[in-house]
mmCIF file of C-alpha atoms in Angstrom:
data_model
loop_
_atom_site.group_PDB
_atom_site.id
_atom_site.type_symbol
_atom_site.label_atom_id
_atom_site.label_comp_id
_atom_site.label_asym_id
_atom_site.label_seq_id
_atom_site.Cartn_x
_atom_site.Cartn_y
_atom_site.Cartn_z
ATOM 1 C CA UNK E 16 26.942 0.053 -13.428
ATOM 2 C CA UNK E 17 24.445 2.670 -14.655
ATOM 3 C CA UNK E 18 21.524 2.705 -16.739
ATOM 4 C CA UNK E 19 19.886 5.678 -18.250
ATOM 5 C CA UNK E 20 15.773 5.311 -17.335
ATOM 6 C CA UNK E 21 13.843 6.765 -20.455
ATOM 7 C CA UNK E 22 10.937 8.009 -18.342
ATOM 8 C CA UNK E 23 12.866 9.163 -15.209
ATOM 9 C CA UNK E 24 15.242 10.937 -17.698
ATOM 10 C CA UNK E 25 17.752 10.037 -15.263
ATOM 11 C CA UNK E 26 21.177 7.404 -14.840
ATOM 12 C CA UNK E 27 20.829 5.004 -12.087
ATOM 13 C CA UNK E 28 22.800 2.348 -10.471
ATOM 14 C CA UNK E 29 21.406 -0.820 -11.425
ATOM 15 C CA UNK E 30 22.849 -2.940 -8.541
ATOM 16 C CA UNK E 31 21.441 0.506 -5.971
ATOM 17 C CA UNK E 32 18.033 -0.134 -7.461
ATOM 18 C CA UNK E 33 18.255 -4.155 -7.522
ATOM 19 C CA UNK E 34 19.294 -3.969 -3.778
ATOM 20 C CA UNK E 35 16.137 -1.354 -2.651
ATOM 21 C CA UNK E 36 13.701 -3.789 -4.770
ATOM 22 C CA UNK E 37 15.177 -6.530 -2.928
ATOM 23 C CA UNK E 38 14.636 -4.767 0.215
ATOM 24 C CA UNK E 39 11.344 -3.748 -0.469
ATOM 25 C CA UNK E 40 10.570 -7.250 -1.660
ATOM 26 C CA UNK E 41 12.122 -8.645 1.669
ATOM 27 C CA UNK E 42 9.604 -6.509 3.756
ATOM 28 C CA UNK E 43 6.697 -7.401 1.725
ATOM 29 C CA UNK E 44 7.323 -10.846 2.112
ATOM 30 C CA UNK E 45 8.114 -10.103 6.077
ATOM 31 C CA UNK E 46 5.063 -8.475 6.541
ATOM 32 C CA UNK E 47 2.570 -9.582 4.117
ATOM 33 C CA UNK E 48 2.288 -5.920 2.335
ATOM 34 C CA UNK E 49 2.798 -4.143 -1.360
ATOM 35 C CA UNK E 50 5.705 -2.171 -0.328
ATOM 36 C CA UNK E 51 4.690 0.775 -2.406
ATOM 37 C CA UNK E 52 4.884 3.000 1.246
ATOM 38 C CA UNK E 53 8.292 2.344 1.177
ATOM 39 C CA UNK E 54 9.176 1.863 -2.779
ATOM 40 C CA UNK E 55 8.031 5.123 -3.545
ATOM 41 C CA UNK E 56 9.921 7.005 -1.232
ATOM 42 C CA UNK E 57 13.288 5.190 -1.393
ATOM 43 C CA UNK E 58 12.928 6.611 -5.437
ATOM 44 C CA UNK E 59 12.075 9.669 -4.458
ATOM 45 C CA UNK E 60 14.728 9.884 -1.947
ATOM 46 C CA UNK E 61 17.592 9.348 -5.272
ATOM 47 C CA UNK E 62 16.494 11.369 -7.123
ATOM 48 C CA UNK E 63 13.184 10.383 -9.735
ATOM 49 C CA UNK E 64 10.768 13.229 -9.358
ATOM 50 C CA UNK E 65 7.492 11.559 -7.693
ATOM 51 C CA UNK E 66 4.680 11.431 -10.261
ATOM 52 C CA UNK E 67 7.299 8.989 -12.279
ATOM 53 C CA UNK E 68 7.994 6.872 -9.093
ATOM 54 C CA UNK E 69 4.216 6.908 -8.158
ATOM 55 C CA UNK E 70 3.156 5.816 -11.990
ATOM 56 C CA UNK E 71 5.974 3.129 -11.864
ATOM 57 C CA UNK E 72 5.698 1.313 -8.970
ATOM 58 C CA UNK E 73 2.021 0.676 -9.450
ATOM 59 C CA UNK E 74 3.229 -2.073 -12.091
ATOM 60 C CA UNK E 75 5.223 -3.322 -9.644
ATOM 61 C CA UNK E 76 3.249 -3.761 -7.401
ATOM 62 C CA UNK E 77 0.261 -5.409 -9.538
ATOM 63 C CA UNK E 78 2.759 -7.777 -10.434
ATOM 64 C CA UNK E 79 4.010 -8.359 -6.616
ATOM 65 C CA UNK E 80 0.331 -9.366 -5.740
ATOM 66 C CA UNK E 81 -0.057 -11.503 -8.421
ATOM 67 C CA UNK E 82 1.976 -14.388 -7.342
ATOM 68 C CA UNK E 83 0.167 -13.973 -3.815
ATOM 69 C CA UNK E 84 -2.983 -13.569 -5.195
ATOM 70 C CA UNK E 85 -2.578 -16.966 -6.905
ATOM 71 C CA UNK E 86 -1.112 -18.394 -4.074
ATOM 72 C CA UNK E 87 -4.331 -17.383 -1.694
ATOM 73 C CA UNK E 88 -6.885 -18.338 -4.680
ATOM 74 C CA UNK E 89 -5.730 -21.819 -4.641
ATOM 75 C CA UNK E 90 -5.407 -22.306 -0.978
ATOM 76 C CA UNK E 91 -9.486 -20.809 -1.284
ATOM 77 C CA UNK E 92 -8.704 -18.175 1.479
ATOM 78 C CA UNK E 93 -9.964 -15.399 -1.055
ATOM 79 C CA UNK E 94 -13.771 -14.363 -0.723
ATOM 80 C CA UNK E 95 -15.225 -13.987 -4.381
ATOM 81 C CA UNK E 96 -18.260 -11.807 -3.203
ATOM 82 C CA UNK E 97 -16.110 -9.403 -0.645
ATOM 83 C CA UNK E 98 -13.377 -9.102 -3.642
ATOM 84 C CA UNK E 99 -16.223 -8.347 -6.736
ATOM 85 C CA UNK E 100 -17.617 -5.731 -3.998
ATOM 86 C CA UNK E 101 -14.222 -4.084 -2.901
ATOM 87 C CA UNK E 102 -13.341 -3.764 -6.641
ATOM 88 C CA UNK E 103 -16.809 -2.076 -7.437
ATOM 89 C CA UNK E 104 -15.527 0.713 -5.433
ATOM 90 C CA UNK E 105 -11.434 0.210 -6.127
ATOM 91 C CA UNK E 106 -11.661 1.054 -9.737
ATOM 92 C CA UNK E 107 -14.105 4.049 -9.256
ATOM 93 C CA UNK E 108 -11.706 5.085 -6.738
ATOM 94 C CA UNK E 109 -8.392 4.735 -9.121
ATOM 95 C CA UNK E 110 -10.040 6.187 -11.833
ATOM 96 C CA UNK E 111 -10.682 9.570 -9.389
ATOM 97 C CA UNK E 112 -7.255 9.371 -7.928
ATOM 98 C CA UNK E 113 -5.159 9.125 -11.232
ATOM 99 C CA UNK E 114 -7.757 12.343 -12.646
ATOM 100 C CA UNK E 115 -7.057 13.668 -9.699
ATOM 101 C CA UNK E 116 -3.131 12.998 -10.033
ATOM 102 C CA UNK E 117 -3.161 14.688 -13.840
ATOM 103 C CA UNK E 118 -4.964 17.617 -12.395
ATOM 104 C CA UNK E 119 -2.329 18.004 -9.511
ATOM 105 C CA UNK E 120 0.536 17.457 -12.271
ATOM 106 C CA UNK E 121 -1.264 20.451 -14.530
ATOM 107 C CA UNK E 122 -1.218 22.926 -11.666
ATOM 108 C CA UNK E 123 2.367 21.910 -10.846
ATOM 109 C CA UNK E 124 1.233 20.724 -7.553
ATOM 110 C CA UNK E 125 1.610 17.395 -7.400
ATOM 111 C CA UNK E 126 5.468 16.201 -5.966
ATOM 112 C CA UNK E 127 4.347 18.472 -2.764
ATOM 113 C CA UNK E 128 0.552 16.967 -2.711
ATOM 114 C CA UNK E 129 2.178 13.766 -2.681
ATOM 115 C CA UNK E 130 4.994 14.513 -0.106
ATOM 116 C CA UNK E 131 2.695 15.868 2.069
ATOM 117 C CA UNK E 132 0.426 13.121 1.376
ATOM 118 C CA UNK E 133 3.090 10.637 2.817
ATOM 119 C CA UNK E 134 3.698 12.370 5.591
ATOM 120 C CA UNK E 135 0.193 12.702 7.381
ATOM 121 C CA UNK E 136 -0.578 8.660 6.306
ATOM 122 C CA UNK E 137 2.588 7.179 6.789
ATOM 123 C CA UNK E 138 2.710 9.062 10.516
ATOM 124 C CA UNK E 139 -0.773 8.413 11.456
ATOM 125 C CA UNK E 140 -0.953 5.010 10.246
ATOM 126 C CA UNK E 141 2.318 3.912 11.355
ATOM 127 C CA UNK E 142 1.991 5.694 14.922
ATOM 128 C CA UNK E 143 -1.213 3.778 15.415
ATOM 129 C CA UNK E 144 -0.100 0.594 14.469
ATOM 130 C CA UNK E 145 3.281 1.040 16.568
ATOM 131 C CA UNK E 146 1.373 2.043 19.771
ATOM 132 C CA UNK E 147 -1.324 -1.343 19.173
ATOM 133 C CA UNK E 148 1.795 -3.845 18.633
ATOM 134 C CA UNK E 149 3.223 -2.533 21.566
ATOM 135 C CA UNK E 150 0.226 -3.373 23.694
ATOM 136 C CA UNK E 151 -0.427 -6.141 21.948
ATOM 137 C CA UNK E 152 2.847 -7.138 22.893
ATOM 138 C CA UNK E 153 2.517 -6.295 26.568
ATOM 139 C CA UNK E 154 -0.317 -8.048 27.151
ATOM 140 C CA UNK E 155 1.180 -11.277 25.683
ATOM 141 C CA UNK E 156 4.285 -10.704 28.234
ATOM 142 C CA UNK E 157 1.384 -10.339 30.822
ATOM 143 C CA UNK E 158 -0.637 -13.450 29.435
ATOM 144 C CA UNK E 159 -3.705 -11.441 29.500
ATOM 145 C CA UNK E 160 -6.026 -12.140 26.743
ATOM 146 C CA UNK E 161 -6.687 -9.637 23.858
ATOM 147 C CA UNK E 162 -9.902 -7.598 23.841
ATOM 148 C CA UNK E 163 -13.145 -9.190 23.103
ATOM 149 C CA UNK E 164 -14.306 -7.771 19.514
ATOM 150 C CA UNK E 165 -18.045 -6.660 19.417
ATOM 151 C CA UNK E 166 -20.118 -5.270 16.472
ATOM 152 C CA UNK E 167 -19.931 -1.811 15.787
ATOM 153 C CA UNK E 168 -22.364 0.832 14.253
ATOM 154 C CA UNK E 169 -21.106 -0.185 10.450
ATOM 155 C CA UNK E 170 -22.811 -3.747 10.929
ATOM 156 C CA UNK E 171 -26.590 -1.496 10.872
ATOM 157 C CA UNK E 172 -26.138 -0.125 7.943
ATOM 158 C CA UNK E 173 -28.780 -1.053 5.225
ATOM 159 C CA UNK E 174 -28.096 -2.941 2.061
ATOM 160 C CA UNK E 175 -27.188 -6.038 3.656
ATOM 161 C CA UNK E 176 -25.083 -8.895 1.992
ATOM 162 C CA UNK E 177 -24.403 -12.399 2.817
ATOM 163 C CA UNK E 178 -20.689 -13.003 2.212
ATOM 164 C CA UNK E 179 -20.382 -16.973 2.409
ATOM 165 C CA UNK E 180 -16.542 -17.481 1.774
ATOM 166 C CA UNK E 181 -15.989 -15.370 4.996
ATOM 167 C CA UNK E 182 -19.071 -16.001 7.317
ATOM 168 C CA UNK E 183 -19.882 -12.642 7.558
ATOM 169 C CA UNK E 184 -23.494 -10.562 7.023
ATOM 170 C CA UNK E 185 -22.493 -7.458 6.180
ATOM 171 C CA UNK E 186 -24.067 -3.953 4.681
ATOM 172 C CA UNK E 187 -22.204 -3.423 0.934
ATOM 173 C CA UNK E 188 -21.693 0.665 1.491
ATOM 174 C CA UNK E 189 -18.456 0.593 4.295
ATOM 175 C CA UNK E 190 -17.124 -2.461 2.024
ATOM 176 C CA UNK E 191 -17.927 0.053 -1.225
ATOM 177 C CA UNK E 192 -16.310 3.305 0.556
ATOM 178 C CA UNK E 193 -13.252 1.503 1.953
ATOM 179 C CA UNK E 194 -12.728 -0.123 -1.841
ATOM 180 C CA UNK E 195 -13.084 3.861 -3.347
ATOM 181 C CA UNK E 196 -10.522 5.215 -0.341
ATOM 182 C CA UNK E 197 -7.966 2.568 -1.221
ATOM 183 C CA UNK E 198 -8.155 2.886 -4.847
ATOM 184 C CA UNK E 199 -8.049 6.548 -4.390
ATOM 185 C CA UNK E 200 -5.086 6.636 -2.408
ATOM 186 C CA UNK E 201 -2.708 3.682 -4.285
ATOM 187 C CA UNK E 202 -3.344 6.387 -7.363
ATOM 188 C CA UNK E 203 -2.440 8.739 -6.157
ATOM 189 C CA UNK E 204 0.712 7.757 -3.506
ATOM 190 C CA UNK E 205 1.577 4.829 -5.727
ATOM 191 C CA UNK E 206 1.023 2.458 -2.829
ATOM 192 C CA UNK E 207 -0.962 -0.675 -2.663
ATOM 193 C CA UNK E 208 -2.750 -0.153 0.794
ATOM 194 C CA UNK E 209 -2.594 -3.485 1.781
ATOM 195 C CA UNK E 210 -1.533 -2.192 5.461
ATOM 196 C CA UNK E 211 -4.415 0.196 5.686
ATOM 197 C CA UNK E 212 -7.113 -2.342 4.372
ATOM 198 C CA UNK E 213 -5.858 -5.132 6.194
ATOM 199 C CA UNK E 214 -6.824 -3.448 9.898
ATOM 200 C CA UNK E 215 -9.830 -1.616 8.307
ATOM 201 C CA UNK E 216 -11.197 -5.625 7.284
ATOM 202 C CA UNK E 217 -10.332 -6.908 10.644
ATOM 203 C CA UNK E 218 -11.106 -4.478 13.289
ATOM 204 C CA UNK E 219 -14.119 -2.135 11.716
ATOM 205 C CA UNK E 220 -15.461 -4.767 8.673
ATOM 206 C CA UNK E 221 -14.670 -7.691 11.222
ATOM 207 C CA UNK E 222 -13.485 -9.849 8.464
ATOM 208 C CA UNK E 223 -11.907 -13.264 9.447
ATOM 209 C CA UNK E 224 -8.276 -13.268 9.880
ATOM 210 C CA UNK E 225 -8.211 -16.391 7.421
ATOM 211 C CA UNK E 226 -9.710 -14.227 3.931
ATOM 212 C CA UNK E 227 -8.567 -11.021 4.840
ATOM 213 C CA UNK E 228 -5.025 -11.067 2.872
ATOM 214 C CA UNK E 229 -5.853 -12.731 0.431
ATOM 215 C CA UNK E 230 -9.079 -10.723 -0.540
ATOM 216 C CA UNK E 231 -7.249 -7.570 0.284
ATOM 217 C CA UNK E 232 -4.454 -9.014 -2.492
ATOM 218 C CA UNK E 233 -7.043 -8.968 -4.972
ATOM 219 C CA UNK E 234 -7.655 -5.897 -4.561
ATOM 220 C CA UNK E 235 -4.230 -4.535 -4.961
ATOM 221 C CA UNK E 236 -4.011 -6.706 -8.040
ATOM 222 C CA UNK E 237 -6.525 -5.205 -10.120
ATOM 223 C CA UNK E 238 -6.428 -1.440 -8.854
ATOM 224 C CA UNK E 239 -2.886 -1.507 -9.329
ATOM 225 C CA UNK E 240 -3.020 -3.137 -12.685
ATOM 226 C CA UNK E 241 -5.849 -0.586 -13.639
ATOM 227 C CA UNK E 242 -3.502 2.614 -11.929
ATOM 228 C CA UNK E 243 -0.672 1.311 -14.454
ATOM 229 C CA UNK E 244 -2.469 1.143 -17.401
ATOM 230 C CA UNK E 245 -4.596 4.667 -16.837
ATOM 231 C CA UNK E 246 -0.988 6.533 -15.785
ATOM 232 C CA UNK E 247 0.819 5.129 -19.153
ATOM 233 C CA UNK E 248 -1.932 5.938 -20.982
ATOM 234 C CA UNK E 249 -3.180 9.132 -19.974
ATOM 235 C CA UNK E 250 0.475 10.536 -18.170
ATOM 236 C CA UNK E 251 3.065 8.585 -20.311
ATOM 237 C CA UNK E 252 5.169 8.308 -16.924
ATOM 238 C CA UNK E 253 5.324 4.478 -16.378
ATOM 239 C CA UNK E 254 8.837 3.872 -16.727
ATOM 240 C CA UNK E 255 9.098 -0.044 -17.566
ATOM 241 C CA UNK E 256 12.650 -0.066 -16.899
ATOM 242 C CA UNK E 257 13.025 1.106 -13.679
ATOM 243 C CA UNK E 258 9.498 -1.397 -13.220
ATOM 244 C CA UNK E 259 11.357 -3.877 -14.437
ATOM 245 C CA UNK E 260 14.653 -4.192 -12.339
ATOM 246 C CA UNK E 261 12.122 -3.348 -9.217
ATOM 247 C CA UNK E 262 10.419 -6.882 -9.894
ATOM 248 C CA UNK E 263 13.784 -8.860 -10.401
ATOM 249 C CA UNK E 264 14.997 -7.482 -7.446
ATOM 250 C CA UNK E 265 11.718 -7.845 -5.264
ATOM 251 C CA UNK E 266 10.755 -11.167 -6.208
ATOM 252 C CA UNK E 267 14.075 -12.233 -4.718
ATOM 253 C CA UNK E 268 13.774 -10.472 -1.839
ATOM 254 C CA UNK E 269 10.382 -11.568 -0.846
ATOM 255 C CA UNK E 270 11.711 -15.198 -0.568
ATOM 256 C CA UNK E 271 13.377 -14.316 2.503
ATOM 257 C CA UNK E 272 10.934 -12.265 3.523
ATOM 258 C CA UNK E 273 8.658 -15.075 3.979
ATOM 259 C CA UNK E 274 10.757 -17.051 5.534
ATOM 260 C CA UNK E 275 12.017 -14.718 8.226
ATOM 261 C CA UNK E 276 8.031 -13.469 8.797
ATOM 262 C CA UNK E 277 7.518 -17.174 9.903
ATOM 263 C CA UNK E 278 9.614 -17.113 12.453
ATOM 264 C CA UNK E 279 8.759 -13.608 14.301
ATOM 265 C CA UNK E 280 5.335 -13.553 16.544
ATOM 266 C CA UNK E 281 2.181 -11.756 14.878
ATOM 267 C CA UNK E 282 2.414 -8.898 17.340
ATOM 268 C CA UNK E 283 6.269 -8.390 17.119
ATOM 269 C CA UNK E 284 5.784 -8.326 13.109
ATOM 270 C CA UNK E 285 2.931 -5.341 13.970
ATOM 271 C CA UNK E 286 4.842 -3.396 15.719
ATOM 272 C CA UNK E 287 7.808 -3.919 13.459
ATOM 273 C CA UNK E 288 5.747 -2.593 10.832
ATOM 274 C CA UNK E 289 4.537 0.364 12.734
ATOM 275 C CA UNK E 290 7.897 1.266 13.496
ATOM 276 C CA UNK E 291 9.054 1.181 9.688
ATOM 277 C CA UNK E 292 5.675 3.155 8.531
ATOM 278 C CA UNK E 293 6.095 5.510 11.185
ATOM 279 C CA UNK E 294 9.754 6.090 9.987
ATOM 280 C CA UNK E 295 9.420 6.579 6.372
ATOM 281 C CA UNK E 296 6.407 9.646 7.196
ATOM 282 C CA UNK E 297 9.213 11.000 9.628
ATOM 283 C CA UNK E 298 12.139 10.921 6.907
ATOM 284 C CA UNK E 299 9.431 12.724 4.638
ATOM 285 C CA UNK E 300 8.476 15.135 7.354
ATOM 286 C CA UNK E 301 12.456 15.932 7.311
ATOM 287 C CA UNK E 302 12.456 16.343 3.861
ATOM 288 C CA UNK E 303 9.862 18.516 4.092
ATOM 289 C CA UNK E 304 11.723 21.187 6.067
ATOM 290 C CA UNK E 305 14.988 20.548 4.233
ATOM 291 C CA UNK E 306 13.781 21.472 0.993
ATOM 292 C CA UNK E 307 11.053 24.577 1.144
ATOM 293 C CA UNK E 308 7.926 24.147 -0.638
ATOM 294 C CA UNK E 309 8.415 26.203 -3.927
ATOM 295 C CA UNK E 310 11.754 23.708 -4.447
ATOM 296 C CA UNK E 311 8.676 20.826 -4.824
ATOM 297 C CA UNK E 312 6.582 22.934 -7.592
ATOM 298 C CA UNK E 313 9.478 24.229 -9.482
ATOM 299 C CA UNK E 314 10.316 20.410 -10.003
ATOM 300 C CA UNK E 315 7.226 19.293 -10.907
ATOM 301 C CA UNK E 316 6.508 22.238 -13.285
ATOM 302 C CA UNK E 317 9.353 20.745 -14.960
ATOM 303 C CA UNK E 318 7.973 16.940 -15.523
ATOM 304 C CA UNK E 319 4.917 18.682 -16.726
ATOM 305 C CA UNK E 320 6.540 20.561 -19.314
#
């Protein structure tokens, strides 16, 4: 069954694009992520040019974190002052990356800024987080304990804060900074970040395992929400069809998700998730050297046009 996408100028398969949001949704809800690392590629990968897939998926993922963003609130495993502080810098940081994003489009730059983008993230990232599961893995088979975590140089910066929901005293210029890089970023890669921010809040912010998601959802919620509204506005490339049958299909998927996250150990779901990051910025790298570089500009010389 197709269906012609206004924005995307293009005919899709419905039931293709209901089974990758289901997919998508099914990982999220595995792994306690946006998806948008993997969303945005799969609709680059059939076809919609990237500045329409970036601008698209940020609605679905601000309305992905909603529901978990509720969920967290009422369960009071969100911190109020670490979320109002992350978003201080979030929405400075979305506003730059989706200027930054119409400047790239002008230039006919952008689908090859945001290729290459994908590729030096998704393979750091997920080649980080692949090697740490791994250990983290061995050393459960070994029944050694994990490392002892100790402040770091970020906990003497100035500017200190009392954050009471998490337990934490903490300097507001690394919480700031991280909130600008992540809003940045989901701008500009249509991505949420939630697998980025998560480790950052953990291991450098040492933020307590218990607030960390659910603060981090936050996040995504309203830098997402403001990405969709500042790319339909200022772009016009939101397509809210293609938005549309990516929510029906991910809420359903993320059901399962859950369900099959609860029954895999914390360090087998890391390096899980390492392996599928670290996948996606290889499959990109291919693409890459499949398709030369002018192929990328000549394409999105034609969106701008």
């Amino acid at each position: 069954m197709q269906l012609y996408l206004p924005i995307a100028d293009l005919p899709v398969n419905v039931f293709l694009v209901l089974a990758m949001g289901a997919a998508v949704g099914f990982v999220s809800g595995m792994f306690g992520i946006g998806g948008g690392f993997l969303m945005t590629p799969l609709l680059i990968f059939i076809g919609i040019t990237p500045a329409v897939a970036v601008a698209s998926v940020t609605s679905h993922i601000a309305a992905s974190s909603f529901s978990g963003a509720l969920s967290y609130w009422r369960r009071r495993a969100i911190d109020p002052a670490l979320a109002s502080v992350l978003l201080c810098g979030g929405v400075t940081g979305t506003a730059l990356g989706v200027w930054t994003f119409t400047q790239l489009r002008a230039l006919g730059q952008l689908d090859l800024m945001i290729a290459l983008s994908y590729v030096v993230l998704l393979t750091t990232v997920g080649s980080l987080m692949f090697s740490e599961g791994l250990r983290a893995l061995m050393r459960t088979r070994r029944g050694a304990l994990p490392p002892r975590r100790t402040h770091n140089w970020i906990h003497g910066l100035p500017l200190k804060m009392r954050f009471k929901r998490s337990k934490i005293y903490l300097s507001v210029i690394p919480v700031v900074v991280v909130g600008i890089m992540i809003g940045f970023i989901g701008a500009i890669m249509g991505i949420g970040g939630g697998f980025i921010l998560v480790p950052i809040m953990i291991y450098l912010l040492r933020v307590p395992t218990s607030t960390v998601i659910g603060t981090s959802m936050v996040l995504t919620l309203v830098t997402m929400l403001f990405a969709t509204m500042l790319h339909a506005v200022t772009n016009h490339l939101v397509d809210a069809v293609l938005a549309l049958i990516l929510m029906v299909g991910g809420v359903t998927g993320a059901q399962f998700g859950v369900r099959a996250g609860q029954k895999i150990r914390g360090e087998q779901l890391r390096l899980l998730l390492g392996l599928l990051i670290l996948s996606v910025g290889i499959r990109f790298a291919i693409e890459l050297v499949i398709q030369p570089a002018d192929l990328f500009t000549i394409r999105d010389l034609g969106a701008s046009g």
